[in-house]
XYZ file of C-alpha atoms in Angstrom:
289
model
C 16.078 143.783 59.212
C 13.058 145.128 57.399
C 9.363 144.632 57.636
C 6.854 143.786 54.919
C 3.136 143.394 54.707
C 2.852 139.775 53.039
C -0.193 138.934 50.712
C -0.040 135.365 51.692
C 1.673 132.925 53.980
C 1.040 129.407 52.845
C 2.388 127.649 49.742
C 0.213 125.172 47.749
C 2.033 122.454 49.925
C 1.035 124.212 53.119
C 4.663 125.498 53.891
C 5.380 128.898 55.343
C 8.464 131.288 55.829
C 7.935 133.959 58.209
C 11.292 135.326 57.535
C 13.386 135.607 54.461
C 17.237 135.532 54.435
C 19.290 134.343 57.453
C 21.763 135.404 59.973
C 23.244 131.967 60.815
C 26.020 132.458 58.337
C 26.448 128.849 56.916
C 29.091 128.981 54.385
C 27.192 126.585 52.038
C 23.736 127.983 52.236
C 21.613 127.309 49.074
C 19.289 130.026 49.863
C 21.963 132.516 49.010
C 21.499 131.497 45.316
C 20.374 134.041 42.897
C 17.645 131.859 41.387
C 15.543 132.684 44.491
C 15.398 136.491 43.292
C 15.941 137.858 46.710
C 15.808 141.602 46.342
C 17.809 142.510 49.461
C 20.965 141.528 51.237
C 20.885 138.045 52.427
C 21.639 139.117 56.056
C 19.035 141.973 55.924
C 16.144 139.780 57.134
C 12.749 140.392 55.501
C 9.909 139.978 58.263
C 6.503 139.129 57.309
C 4.943 141.093 60.214
C 1.354 140.052 59.427
C 2.316 136.484 59.164
C 0.284 135.400 62.130
C -2.888 137.211 60.951
C -2.397 135.472 57.382
C -1.883 132.212 58.965
C -5.011 132.410 61.168
C -7.035 133.195 58.117
C -5.658 130.507 56.109
C -6.219 127.800 58.787
C -9.823 129.084 59.528
C -10.452 128.682 55.685
C -9.369 125.131 55.419
C -11.921 122.382 55.082
C -9.577 119.623 56.385
C -6.875 119.539 58.928
C -3.297 119.091 57.504
C 0.310 119.333 58.485
C 1.936 122.901 58.159
C 5.505 123.027 57.255
C 8.172 125.803 58.060
C 11.800 126.148 57.872
C 12.538 125.039 54.440
C 14.017 128.198 52.901
C 14.393 130.343 56.179
C 15.107 129.082 59.809
C 12.113 130.129 61.903
C 14.307 130.675 64.855
C 16.734 133.431 63.636
C 18.164 135.863 66.296
C 15.268 138.295 65.620
C 12.664 135.742 66.779
C 13.817 136.214 70.441
C 12.366 139.624 70.022
C 9.658 139.319 67.680
C 8.098 136.043 68.658
C 6.447 135.619 65.275
C 7.060 132.014 64.982
C 5.712 131.329 68.538
C 2.581 133.224 67.629
C 2.183 131.058 64.570
C 2.684 127.777 66.510
C 0.136 128.940 68.907
C -2.358 129.159 66.101
C -1.478 125.895 64.663
C -1.883 124.408 68.169
C -5.351 126.131 68.670
C -6.716 125.204 65.416
C -5.666 121.473 65.713
C -3.280 121.268 62.873
C 0.002 119.283 62.542
C 3.462 120.750 62.263
C 6.741 119.798 60.657
C 9.505 122.403 61.578
C 13.145 122.689 60.528
C 15.865 124.448 62.426
C 19.319 124.532 63.413
C 18.843 126.464 66.489
C 18.338 125.501 70.063
C 15.732 128.491 70.514
C 13.216 125.832 69.529
C 13.356 124.773 73.029
C 11.538 128.208 74.050
C 8.426 126.742 72.365
C 8.661 123.217 73.801
C 5.265 123.523 75.503
C 3.472 124.341 72.281
C 5.443 121.466 70.243
C 4.276 118.907 73.023
C 0.787 120.196 72.719
C 0.610 119.969 69.005
C 2.011 116.489 69.092
C -0.515 115.229 71.608
C -3.388 116.333 69.406
C -1.876 115.827 65.943
C 1.669 115.208 64.930
C 4.706 117.625 65.350
C 7.956 116.556 63.652
C 11.163 118.459 64.530
C 13.852 118.553 61.963
C 17.528 119.255 62.952
C 20.369 119.738 60.482
C 23.649 118.161 61.578
C 26.758 118.443 59.228
C 29.801 117.696 61.361
C 30.375 115.850 64.609
C 33.197 118.220 65.264
C 32.034 121.398 67.115
C 35.232 123.320 66.175
C 34.697 122.551 62.624
C 30.952 123.413 62.976
C 31.957 126.771 64.222
C 33.536 127.486 60.764
C 30.825 125.706 58.643
C 27.905 127.399 60.654
C 29.275 130.193 62.692
C 26.300 131.859 64.117
C 24.115 129.095 65.479
C 24.559 126.651 68.021
C 27.085 123.701 67.645
C 26.473 120.275 66.802
C 26.732 119.083 70.370
C 23.886 121.345 71.464
C 21.748 120.288 68.502
C 22.094 116.593 69.616
C 20.967 117.735 72.918
C 17.808 119.258 71.434
C 17.278 115.902 69.668
C 17.557 113.864 73.054
C 15.093 116.518 74.592
C 12.595 115.855 71.736
C 13.186 112.155 72.225
C 12.318 112.217 75.925
C 9.174 114.099 75.212
C 7.995 111.729 72.585
C 8.210 114.262 69.706
C 9.550 112.535 66.449
C 12.629 113.966 64.883
C 14.264 113.898 61.444
C 18.034 114.640 60.994
C 19.121 116.611 57.787
C 22.730 115.088 57.396
C 23.554 117.528 54.756
C 25.570 118.945 53.020
C 28.595 116.752 53.333
C 31.446 118.849 51.978
C 34.076 117.181 49.753
C 37.583 117.196 51.432
C 36.072 118.994 54.661
C 33.689 116.749 56.519
C 33.447 113.847 54.298
C 35.209 111.481 56.539
C 33.787 108.129 57.686
C 34.715 109.142 61.301
C 32.455 112.128 61.017
C 29.783 110.246 59.310
C 29.737 107.611 62.117
C 29.814 110.260 64.862
C 26.642 111.673 63.355
C 25.027 108.278 62.899
C 25.973 107.471 66.591
C 24.345 110.641 67.706
C 21.170 109.846 65.682
C 20.875 106.392 67.229
C 21.404 107.577 70.856
C 18.758 110.269 70.058
C 16.506 107.725 68.564
C 15.580 109.911 65.552
C 12.757 108.760 63.290
C 14.649 109.374 59.939
C 17.709 110.676 58.288
C 17.761 112.628 55.050
C 21.055 113.129 52.967
C 20.026 113.746 49.173
C 23.310 111.972 48.445
C 26.669 112.719 49.989
C 27.949 115.944 48.673
C 26.991 119.611 48.232
C 25.366 121.715 45.446
C 26.637 125.060 44.285
C 24.654 127.655 42.178
C 25.205 131.203 41.406
C 25.237 133.365 44.291
C 25.818 130.557 46.736
C 29.146 129.334 44.835
C 30.702 132.802 45.204
C 30.207 133.063 48.965
C 31.153 129.604 49.468
C 34.464 129.932 47.640
C 34.985 133.374 49.621
C 34.828 131.433 52.836
C 36.859 128.442 51.483
C 39.703 131.059 50.796
C 39.248 132.449 54.397
C 39.320 129.216 56.237
C 40.780 126.637 54.101
C 43.493 128.173 51.938
C 44.064 126.280 48.561
C 40.548 124.363 48.871
C 38.897 126.595 46.342
C 41.283 125.420 43.645
C 40.821 122.013 44.730
C 37.150 122.214 44.286
C 37.467 124.000 40.809
C 40.168 121.462 39.633
C 37.869 118.356 40.810
C 34.347 119.631 39.775
C 34.727 122.693 37.574
C 31.504 124.648 37.457
C 29.231 121.654 38.211
C 26.039 122.133 40.299
C 26.125 118.675 41.895
C 29.320 118.171 43.767
C 29.359 114.431 45.119
C 32.198 113.441 47.719
C 34.756 111.142 46.376
C 33.663 108.257 48.647
C 30.070 109.189 47.999
C 29.100 105.401 47.015
C 30.845 103.966 50.263
C 29.435 106.697 52.667
C 25.999 106.402 51.079
C 25.985 102.533 51.567
C 27.264 102.822 55.326
C 24.486 105.533 56.152
C 21.757 103.166 54.596
C 23.076 100.095 56.294
C 23.379 101.699 59.711
C 19.962 103.204 59.453
C 18.477 99.796 58.351
C 20.241 98.122 61.372
C 19.103 100.756 63.872
C 15.560 101.016 62.550
C 15.843 104.535 61.236
C 13.744 105.577 58.377
C 16.094 106.471 55.332
C 14.915 107.891 51.930
C 13.513 111.293 50.973
C 10.142 109.918 49.567
C 9.389 108.106 52.738
C 10.173 110.853 55.172
C 8.579 113.602 53.003
C 5.437 111.438 52.882
C 5.477 111.001 56.803
C 6.086 114.695 57.263
C 3.043 115.472 55.071
C 0.680 112.931 56.767
C -1.479 114.586 59.203
C -2.589 112.475 62.289
C -5.846 113.264 64.317
C -4.608 111.472 67.492
C -7.893 112.346 69.137
C -9.975 110.638 66.569
C -7.352 107.922 65.798
C -7.100 108.916 62.090
C -4.433 109.464 59.580
C -5.040 111.865 56.576
C -2.781 112.478 53.659
C -2.000 116.014 52.939
C -2.680 115.312 49.271
């Protein structure tokens, strides 16, 4: 871990990343890709130690309330968050100034801040996004080794359901020849139905690989799935997009099950929902854009 004094905290789309890098160890993580020009080891977490101060300044200067997003590039609930508490301090500011929140994580550490999530959702809107890749906890320990397993994340979804906080599941990536079975997809879909999630994001059924990400992924395939790297190379070559062989069938299955269960499916609809600020006290909805 190393600390930096950041110059800014919010992107043009009002997204923030308090940390850079990750300790969750997911074997497929796109954030490892060299295109993001990270100038330090991926597990050597960069901490924006002045993130709360920058956020308060940014929120105070905004003319209109909006949704604030976090977790797109680096999970806000890394192991260091337990000690540093920067995510919690930022959530306190979002709550205090009456902004909305769209937060994405794989960690049950988010439950520490349930009080703030509930408070934000009472006044504006809080959307909790959780990633689910495999229904099998043992496989999950291989694919995402340093974060809570799928069963615990489903418990988090159900706690959010019981508290009236809307949730979105990122059902991605679906790895060819590894977790791309109909049994796995149905297991995840059933969990989403029971948890009454608002929506599901997939971006197709498959995985993307870029330089940096690809090498780490193949290294882990050799470690945990002998012979699988060669199968990937012979099937996909050096392609960026790697759809699963049954992509059309699984995609149709997900859409049909979502439609039947009243779950919103489709990235455009869900991103629009996450960007739409709601002033519940005034009974107004305002677009971020």
